[in-house]
JSON list of C-alpha atoms in Angstrom, two decimals:
[
{"chain": "A", "resi": 129, "resn": "SER", "atom": "CA", "xyz": [119.53, 88.05, 98.68]},
{"chain": "A", "resi": 130, "resn": "PRO", "atom": "CA", "xyz": [116.78, 90.67, 98.68]},
{"chain": "A", "resi": 131, "resn": "VAL", "atom": "CA", "xyz": [114.74, 91.72, 95.90]},
{"chain": "A", "resi": 132, "resn": "SER", "atom": "CA", "xyz": [113.03, 95.34, 95.87]},
{"chain": "A", "resi": 133, "resn": "THR", "atom": "CA", "xyz": [109.29, 95.70, 95.38]},
{"chain": "A", "resi": 134, "resn": "MET", "atom": "CA", "xyz": [110.60, 97.70, 91.64]},
{"chain": "A", "resi": 135, "resn": "VAL", "atom": "CA", "xyz": [111.82, 94.22, 90.73]},
{"chain": "A", "resi": 136, "resn": "LEU", "atom": "CA", "xyz": [109.43, 91.48, 92.40]},
{"chain": "A", "resi": 137, "resn": "LEU", "atom": "CA", "xyz": [105.97, 93.27, 91.83]},
{"chain": "A", "resi": 138, "resn": "PRO", "atom": "CA", "xyz": [106.33, 93.23, 87.92]},
{"chain": "A", "resi": 139, "resn": "LEU", "atom": "CA", "xyz": [107.99, 89.90, 88.23]},
{"chain": "A", "resi": 140, "resn": "ILE", "atom": "CA", "xyz": [105.05, 88.59, 89.91]},
{"chain": "A", "resi": 141, "resn": "ARG", "atom": "CA", "xyz": [102.62, 90.31, 87.85]},
{"chain": "A", "resi": 142, "resn": "SER", "atom": "CA", "xyz": [103.98, 88.80, 84.63]},
{"chain": "A", "resi": 143, "resn": "ARG", "atom": "CA", "xyz": [103.77, 85.12, 86.02]},
{"chain": "A", "resi": 144, "resn": "VAL", "atom": "CA", "xyz": [100.51, 84.81, 87.78]},
{"chain": "A", "resi": 145, "resn": "ASP", "atom": "CA", "xyz": [96.83, 85.85, 87.47]},
{"chain": "A", "resi": 146, "resn": "VAL", "atom": "CA", "xyz": [95.46, 86.69, 90.83]},
{"chain": "A", "resi": 147, "resn": "PRO", "atom": "CA", "xyz": [94.99, 90.15, 92.56]},
{"chain": "A", "resi": 148, "resn": "ILE", "atom": "CA", "xyz": [98.27, 90.75, 93.56]},
{"chain": "A", "resi": 149, "resn": "ILE", "atom": "CA", "xyz": [98.40, 93.22, 97.08]},
{"chain": "A", "resi": 150, "resn": "ALA", "atom": "CA", "xyz": [101.24, 95.15, 97.32]},
{"chain": "A", "resi": 151, "resn": "ALA", "atom": "CA", "xyz": [103.54, 95.98, 100.66]},
{"chain": "A", "resi": 152, "resn": "GLY", "atom": "CA", "xyz": [106.61, 97.04, 101.52]},
{"chain": "A", "resi": 153, "resn": "GLY", "atom": "CA", "xyz": [107.29, 100.91, 101.19]},
{"chain": "A", "resi": 154, "resn": "ILE", "atom": "CA", "xyz": [103.94, 101.94, 100.61]},
{"chain": "A", "resi": 155, "resn": "SER", "atom": "CA", "xyz": [102.78, 104.82, 102.84]},
{"chain": "A", "resi": 156, "resn": "ASP", "atom": "CA", "xyz": [100.27, 107.21, 100.51]},
{"chain": "A", "resi": 157, "resn": "GLY", "atom": "CA", "xyz": [99.15, 107.67, 97.14]},
{"chain": "A", "resi": 158, "resn": "LEU", "atom": "CA", "xyz": [102.45, 108.41, 95.48]},
{"chain": "A", "resi": 159, "resn": "SER", "atom": "CA", "xyz": [103.62, 104.87, 96.29]},
{"chain": "A", "resi": 160, "resn": "MET", "atom": "CA", "xyz": [100.10, 103.27, 95.69]},
{"chain": "A", "resi": 161, "resn": "ALA", "atom": "CA", "xyz": [100.10, 104.60, 92.35]},
{"chain": "A", "resi": 162, "resn": "GLY", "atom": "CA", "xyz": [103.64, 103.39, 91.92]},
{"chain": "A", "resi": 163, "resn": "ALA", "atom": "CA", "xyz": [102.54, 99.84, 92.70]},
{"chain": "A", "resi": 164, "resn": "PHE", "atom": "CA", "xyz": [99.13, 99.81, 91.03]},
{"chain": "A", "resi": 165, "resn": "ALA", "atom": "CA", "xyz": [101.60, 100.90, 87.93]},
{"chain": "A", "resi": 166, "resn": "MET", "atom": "CA", "xyz": [103.15, 98.16, 88.54]},
{"chain": "A", "resi": 167, "resn": "GLY", "atom": "CA", "xyz": [100.33, 95.14, 88.53]},
{"chain": "A", "resi": 168, "resn": "ALA", "atom": "CA", "xyz": [99.01, 95.40, 92.10]},
{"chain": "A", "resi": 169, "resn": "GLU", "atom": "CA", "xyz": [95.04, 95.86, 92.69]},
{"chain": "A", "resi": 170, "resn": "GLY", "atom": "CA", "xyz": [95.58, 96.71, 96.16]},
{"chain": "A", "resi": 171, "resn": "VAL", "atom": "CA", "xyz": [98.35, 97.76, 98.98]},
{"chain": "A", "resi": 172, "resn": "GLN", "atom": "CA", "xyz": [99.03, 97.07, 102.16]},
{"chain": "A", "resi": 173, "resn": "MET", "atom": "CA", "xyz": [100.58, 99.73, 104.60]},
{"chain": "A", "resi": 174, "resn": "GLY", "atom": "CA", "xyz": [101.98, 98.04, 107.64]},
{"chain": "A", "resi": 175, "resn": "THR", "atom": "CA", "xyz": [104.51, 100.52, 109.15]},
{"chain": "A", "resi": 176, "resn": "ARG", "atom": "CA", "xyz": [101.75, 103.56, 108.26]},
{"chain": "A", "resi": 177, "resn": "MET", "atom": "CA", "xyz": [99.18, 101.87, 109.97]},
{"chain": "A", "resi": 178, "resn": "LEU", "atom": "CA", "xyz": [101.49, 100.65, 112.82]},
{"chain": "A", "resi": 179, "resn": "SER", "atom": "CA", "xyz": [102.13, 104.48, 113.66]},
{"chain": "A", "resi": 180, "resn": "CYS", "atom": "CA", "xyz": [98.73, 105.97, 113.11]},
{"chain": "A", "resi": 181, "resn": "LEU", "atom": "CA", "xyz": [96.83, 107.46, 116.02]},
{"chain": "A", "resi": 182, "resn": "GLU", "atom": "CA", "xyz": [94.32, 104.36, 116.53]},
{"chain": "A", "resi": 183, "resn": "SER", "atom": "CA", "xyz": [97.15, 101.57, 116.84]},
{"chain": "A", "resi": 184, "resn": "PRO", "atom": "CA", "xyz": [97.57, 99.96, 120.02]},
{"chain": "A", "resi": 185, "resn": "VAL", "atom": "CA", "xyz": [101.09, 100.10, 119.91]},
{"chain": "A", "resi": 186, "resn": "HIS", "atom": "CA", "xyz": [102.63, 102.15, 122.72]},
{"chain": "A", "resi": 187, "resn": "ASP", "atom": "CA", "xyz": [103.42, 105.86, 121.52]},
{"chain": "A", "resi": 188, "resn": "ASN", "atom": "CA", "xyz": [107.45, 105.45, 122.13]},
{"chain": "A", "resi": 189, "resn": "TRP", "atom": "CA", "xyz": [107.12, 103.15, 119.04]},
{"chain": "A", "resi": 190, "resn": "LYS", "atom": "CA", "xyz": [105.14, 105.46, 116.82]},
{"chain": "A", "resi": 191, "resn": "GLN", "atom": "CA", "xyz": [107.79, 108.36, 117.74]},
{"chain": "A", "resi": 192, "resn": "ALA", "atom": "CA", "xyz": [110.38, 106.10, 116.80]},
{"chain": "A", "resi": 193, "resn": "VAL", "atom": "CA", "xyz": [108.83, 105.49, 113.61]},
{"chain": "A", "resi": 194, "resn": "VAL", "atom": "CA", "xyz": [108.28, 109.21, 112.89]},
{"chain": "A", "resi": 195, "resn": "ALA", "atom": "CA", "xyz": [111.76, 110.22, 114.25]},
{"chain": "A", "resi": 196, "resn": "ALA", "atom": "CA", "xyz": [113.84, 107.07, 112.10]},
{"chain": "A", "resi": 197, "resn": "GLN", "atom": "CA", "xyz": [115.07, 108.30, 108.76]},
{"chain": "A", "resi": 198, "resn": "GLU", "atom": "CA", "xyz": [114.62, 105.57, 105.49]},
{"chain": "A", "resi": 199, "resn": "THR", "atom": "CA", "xyz": [118.24, 104.52, 106.49]},
{"chain": "A", "resi": 200, "resn": "GLY", "atom": "CA", "xyz": [117.17, 103.59, 110.32]},
{"chain": "A", "resi": 201, "resn": "THR", "atom": "CA", "xyz": [116.19, 99.57, 110.19]},
{"chain": "A", "resi": 202, "resn": "GLU", "atom": "CA", "xyz": [118.24, 97.04, 110.14]},
{"chain": "A", "resi": 203, "resn": "ILE", "atom": "CA", "xyz": [117.27, 93.76, 107.75]},
{"chain": "A", "resi": 204, "resn": "LEU", "atom": "CA", "xyz": [118.00, 90.87, 110.62]},
{"chain": "A", "resi": 205, "resn": "ASN", "atom": "CA", "xyz": [118.27, 86.89, 110.32]},
{"chain": "A", "resi": 206, "resn": "GLN", "atom": "CA", "xyz": [119.29, 86.67, 106.55]},
{"chain": "A", "resi": 207, "resn": "GLN", "atom": "CA", "xyz": [120.86, 83.53, 106.83]},
{"chain": "A", "resi": 208, "resn": "GLY", "atom": "CA", "xyz": [118.15, 81.93, 108.73]},
{"chain": "A", "resi": 209, "resn": "ARG", "atom": "CA", "xyz": [114.26, 81.69, 108.60]},
{"chain": "A", "resi": 210, "resn": "GLN", "atom": "CA", "xyz": [112.26, 84.45, 109.31]},
{"chain": "A", "resi": 211, "resn": "ALA", "atom": "CA", "xyz": [114.42, 87.49, 107.96]},
{"chain": "A", "resi": 212, "resn": "LEU", "atom": "CA", "xyz": [112.77, 90.36, 109.10]},
{"chain": "A", "resi": 213, "resn": "ARG", "atom": "CA", "xyz": [113.42, 94.29, 109.03]},
{"chain": "A", "resi": 214, "resn": "ALA", "atom": "CA", "xyz": [113.38, 96.21, 112.28]},
{"chain": "A", "resi": 215, "resn": "LEU", "atom": "CA", "xyz": [113.87, 99.82, 113.24]},
{"chain": "A", "resi": 216, "resn": "ARG", "atom": "CA", "xyz": [117.66, 100.22, 114.43]},
{"chain": "A", "resi": 217, "resn": "THR", "atom": "CA", "xyz": [117.67, 99.97, 118.63]},
{"chain": "A", "resi": 218, "resn": "GLN", "atom": "CA", "xyz": [120.36, 98.37, 120.65]},
{"chain": "A", "resi": 219, "resn": "ARG", "atom": "CA", "xyz": [119.29, 95.09, 120.45]},
{"chain": "A", "resi": 220, "resn": "THR", "atom": "CA", "xyz": [118.67, 94.83, 116.41]},
{"chain": "A", "resi": 221, "resn": "MET", "atom": "CA", "xyz": [122.23, 96.22, 116.20]},
{"chain": "A", "resi": 222, "resn": "GLY", "atom": "CA", "xyz": [123.46, 93.51, 118.42]},
{"chain": "A", "resi": 223, "resn": "LEU", "atom": "CA", "xyz": [121.76, 90.66, 116.53]},
{"chain": "A", "resi": 224, "resn": "GLU", "atom": "CA", "xyz": [122.49, 92.01, 113.14]},
{"chain": "A", "resi": 225, "resn": "PRO", "atom": "CA", "xyz": [126.17, 90.98, 113.02]},
{"chain": "A", "resi": 226, "resn": "GLN", "atom": "CA", "xyz": [124.82, 87.40, 114.34]},
{"chain": "A", "resi": 227, "resn": "GLY", "atom": "CA", "xyz": [123.50, 86.20, 110.77]},
{"chain": "A", "resi": 228, "resn": "GLN", "atom": "CA", "xyz": [121.32, 83.86, 112.05]},
{"chain": "A", "resi": 229, "resn": "PHE", "atom": "CA", "xyz": [119.21, 83.64, 115.40]},
{"chain": "A", "resi": 230, "resn": "ASN", "atom": "CA", "xyz": [116.31, 82.10, 116.78]},
{"chain": "A", "resi": 231, "resn": "VAL", "atom": "CA", "xyz": [113.74, 84.97, 115.94]},
{"chain": "A", "resi": 232, "resn": "MET", "atom": "CA", "xyz": [111.43, 83.71, 118.77]},
{"chain": "A", "resi": 233, "resn": "GLU", "atom": "CA", "xyz": [113.95, 84.01, 121.20]},
{"chain": "A", "resi": 234, "resn": "ASN", "atom": "CA", "xyz": [114.03, 87.96, 120.62]},
{"chain": "A", "resi": 235, "resn": "MET", "atom": "CA", "xyz": [110.20, 88.61, 120.70]},
{"chain": "A", "resi": 236, "resn": "SER", "atom": "CA", "xyz": [109.30, 87.19, 124.15]},
{"chain": "A", "resi": 237, "resn": "GLY", "atom": "CA", "xyz": [109.02, 90.92, 125.34]},
{"chain": "A", "resi": 238, "resn": "ILE", "atom": "CA", "xyz": [106.40, 91.67, 122.80]},
{"chain": "A", "resi": 239, "resn": "PRO", "atom": "CA", "xyz": [103.96, 92.98, 125.35]},
{"chain": "A", "resi": 240, "resn": "GLU", "atom": "CA", "xyz": [106.75, 95.34, 126.78]},
{"chain": "A", "resi": 241, "resn": "LEU", "atom": "CA", "xyz": [107.70, 96.90, 123.41]},
{"chain": "A", "resi": 242, "resn": "TYR", "atom": "CA", "xyz": [103.99, 96.90, 121.91]},
{"chain": "A", "resi": 243, "resn": "PHE", "atom": "CA", "xyz": [101.81, 97.99, 125.06]},
{"chain": "A", "resi": 244, "resn": "GLY", "atom": "CA", "xyz": [104.87, 99.27, 127.62]},
{"chain": "A", "resi": 245, "resn": "GLY", "atom": "CA", "xyz": [106.87, 100.91, 125.12]},
{"chain": "A", "resi": 246, "resn": "ASP", "atom": "CA", "xyz": [110.29, 99.66, 126.00]},
{"chain": "A", "resi": 247, "resn": "MET", "atom": "CA", "xyz": [112.00, 99.44, 122.47]},
{"chain": "A", "resi": 248, "resn": "GLU", "atom": "CA", "xyz": [114.68, 97.29, 123.72]},
{"chain": "A", "resi": 249, "resn": "ALA", "atom": "CA", "xyz": [112.42, 94.62, 125.16]},
{"chain": "A", "resi": 250, "resn": "ALA", "atom": "CA", "xyz": [111.75, 92.98, 121.32]},
{"chain": "A", "resi": 251, "resn": "ILE", "atom": "CA", "xyz": [112.52, 93.57, 118.05]},
{"chain": "A", "resi": 252, "resn": "PRO", "atom": "CA", "xyz": [110.10, 96.13, 116.74]},
{"chain": "A", "resi": 253, "resn": "LEU", "atom": "CA", "xyz": [109.17, 95.70, 112.94]},
{"chain": "A", "resi": 254, "resn": "SER", "atom": "CA", "xyz": [109.29, 98.29, 110.85]},
{"chain": "A", "resi": 255, "resn": "GLY", "atom": "CA", "xyz": [110.39, 99.05, 107.05]},
{"chain": "A", "resi": 256, "resn": "GLN", "atom": "CA", "xyz": [112.05, 101.47, 105.50]},
{"chain": "A", "resi": 257, "resn": "VAL", "atom": "CA", "xyz": [109.24, 103.59, 104.68]},
{"chain": "A", "resi": 258, "resn": "CYS", "atom": "CA", "xyz": [109.62, 105.12, 108.16]},
{"chain": "A", "resi": 259, "resn": "GLY", "atom": "CA", "xyz": [111.79, 107.74, 106.65]},
{"chain": "A", "resi": 260, "resn": "ARG", "atom": "CA", "xyz": [108.43, 109.02, 104.93]},
{"chain": "A", "resi": 261, "resn": "ILE", "atom": "CA", "xyz": [106.65, 109.19, 108.05]},
{"chain": "A", "resi": 262, "resn": "ASP", "atom": "CA", "xyz": [106.77, 112.35, 109.50]},
{"chain": "A", "resi": 263, "resn": "GLU", "atom": "CA", "xyz": [103.83, 112.97, 112.07]},
{"chain": "A", "resi": 264, "resn": "VAL", "atom": "CA", "xyz": [100.91, 110.30, 113.70]},
{"chain": "A", "resi": 265, "resn": "ILE", "atom": "CA", "xyz": [97.91, 110.96, 112.04]},
{"chain": "A", "resi": 266, "resn": "SER", "atom": "CA", "xyz": [94.41, 108.95, 112.25]},
{"chain": "A", "resi": 267, "resn": "ALA", "atom": "CA", "xyz": [93.79, 105.80, 110.16]},
{"chain": "A", "resi": 268, "resn": "ARG", "atom": "CA", "xyz": [91.01, 107.99, 108.32]},
{"chain": "A", "resi": 269, "resn": "GLN", "atom": "CA", "xyz": [92.95, 110.59, 107.63]},
{"chain": "A", "resi": 270, "resn": "ILE", "atom": "CA", "xyz": [95.68, 108.58, 106.37]},
{"chain": "A", "resi": 271, "resn": "ILE", "atom": "CA", "xyz": [93.28, 106.86, 103.83]},
{"chain": "A", "resi": 272, "resn": "ASP", "atom": "CA", "xyz": [91.52, 109.70, 102.98]},
{"chain": "A", "resi": 273, "resn": "GLU", "atom": "CA", "xyz": [95.32, 111.66, 101.84]},
{"chain": "A", "resi": 274, "resn": "THR", "atom": "CA", "xyz": [96.19, 107.99, 99.98]},
{"chain": "A", "resi": 275, "resn": "MET", "atom": "CA", "xyz": [92.94, 107.84, 98.03]},
{"chain": "A", "resi": 276, "resn": "ALA", "atom": "CA", "xyz": [93.19, 111.90, 97.40]},
{"chain": "A", "resi": 277, "resn": "GLY", "atom": "CA", "xyz": [96.90, 111.67, 96.58]},
{"chain": "A", "resi": 278, "resn": "PHE", "atom": "CA", "xyz": [96.32, 108.31, 94.31]},
{"chain": "A", "resi": 279, "resn": "ASN", "atom": "CA", "xyz": [93.70, 109.78, 92.18]},
{"chain": "A", "resi": 280, "resn": "GLU", "atom": "CA", "xyz": [95.90, 113.05, 91.69]},
{"chain": "A", "resi": 281, "resn": "VAL", "atom": "CA", "xyz": [98.79, 111.57, 90.70]},
{"chain": "A", "resi": 282, "resn": "MET", "atom": "CA", "xyz": [96.95, 109.04, 88.03]},
{"chain": "A", "resi": 283, "resn": "SER", "atom": "CA", "xyz": [95.26, 111.99, 86.96]},
{"chain": "A", "resi": 284, "resn": "GLY", "atom": "CA", "xyz": [98.12, 113.65, 86.39]},
{"chain": "A", "resi": 285, "resn": "LEU", "atom": "CA", "xyz": [99.84, 111.01, 84.69]},
{"chain": "A", "resi": 286, "resn": "ALA", "atom": "CA", "xyz": [96.94, 110.48, 82.10]},
{"chain": "A", "resi": 287, "resn": "GLN", "atom": "CA", "xyz": [96.91, 114.03, 81.55]},
{"chain": "A", "resi": 288, "resn": "GLN", "atom": "CA", "xyz": [100.71, 114.65, 80.80]},
{"chain": "A", "resi": 289, "resn": "TYR", "atom": "CA", "xyz": [101.03, 111.36, 79.20]},
{"chain": "A", "resi": 290, "resn": "VAL", "atom": "CA", "xyz": [98.43, 109.94, 77.42]},
{"chain": "A", "resi": 291, "resn": "SER", "atom": "CA", "xyz": [97.54, 111.43, 74.54]},
{"chain": "A", "resi": 292, "resn": "ARG", "atom": "CA", "xyz": [94.22, 112.65, 73.13]},
{"chain": "A", "resi": 293, "resn": "ALA", "atom": "CA", "xyz": [94.09, 111.42, 69.33]}
]
């Protein structure tokens, strides 16, 4: 069964001594600070960057991410190889009850999804973090705001919880 980042990240940190790049649910400075607090040394923002202004994916997909709630995704192929999370569409709702299927058979329409904007042509991979993304902005703005938010959170925590003995 799936293991959340809150459990998985500290578990991995306790077992390995290599740099960890956290992914899953990270979209801003607050979530980056949380990942660092649990042992990460870097973050990867998949859905957030997929929906940035410069991303080559069609605007239909970006707008679907912006419109989605945190409950607007499905975990697909849970009993098969390559389990994945995707935005809820007619296609993904039809696949979800199957439990196991050939992922590649459902990805033949990738060009139509990515570049043509047909949200039913293939499986639109996206994370639950879509519920925290409310606008399409530039990659530069995402990075700048993420770093500013990260520094603000970390400074605030240090001021609030670190004793000054």
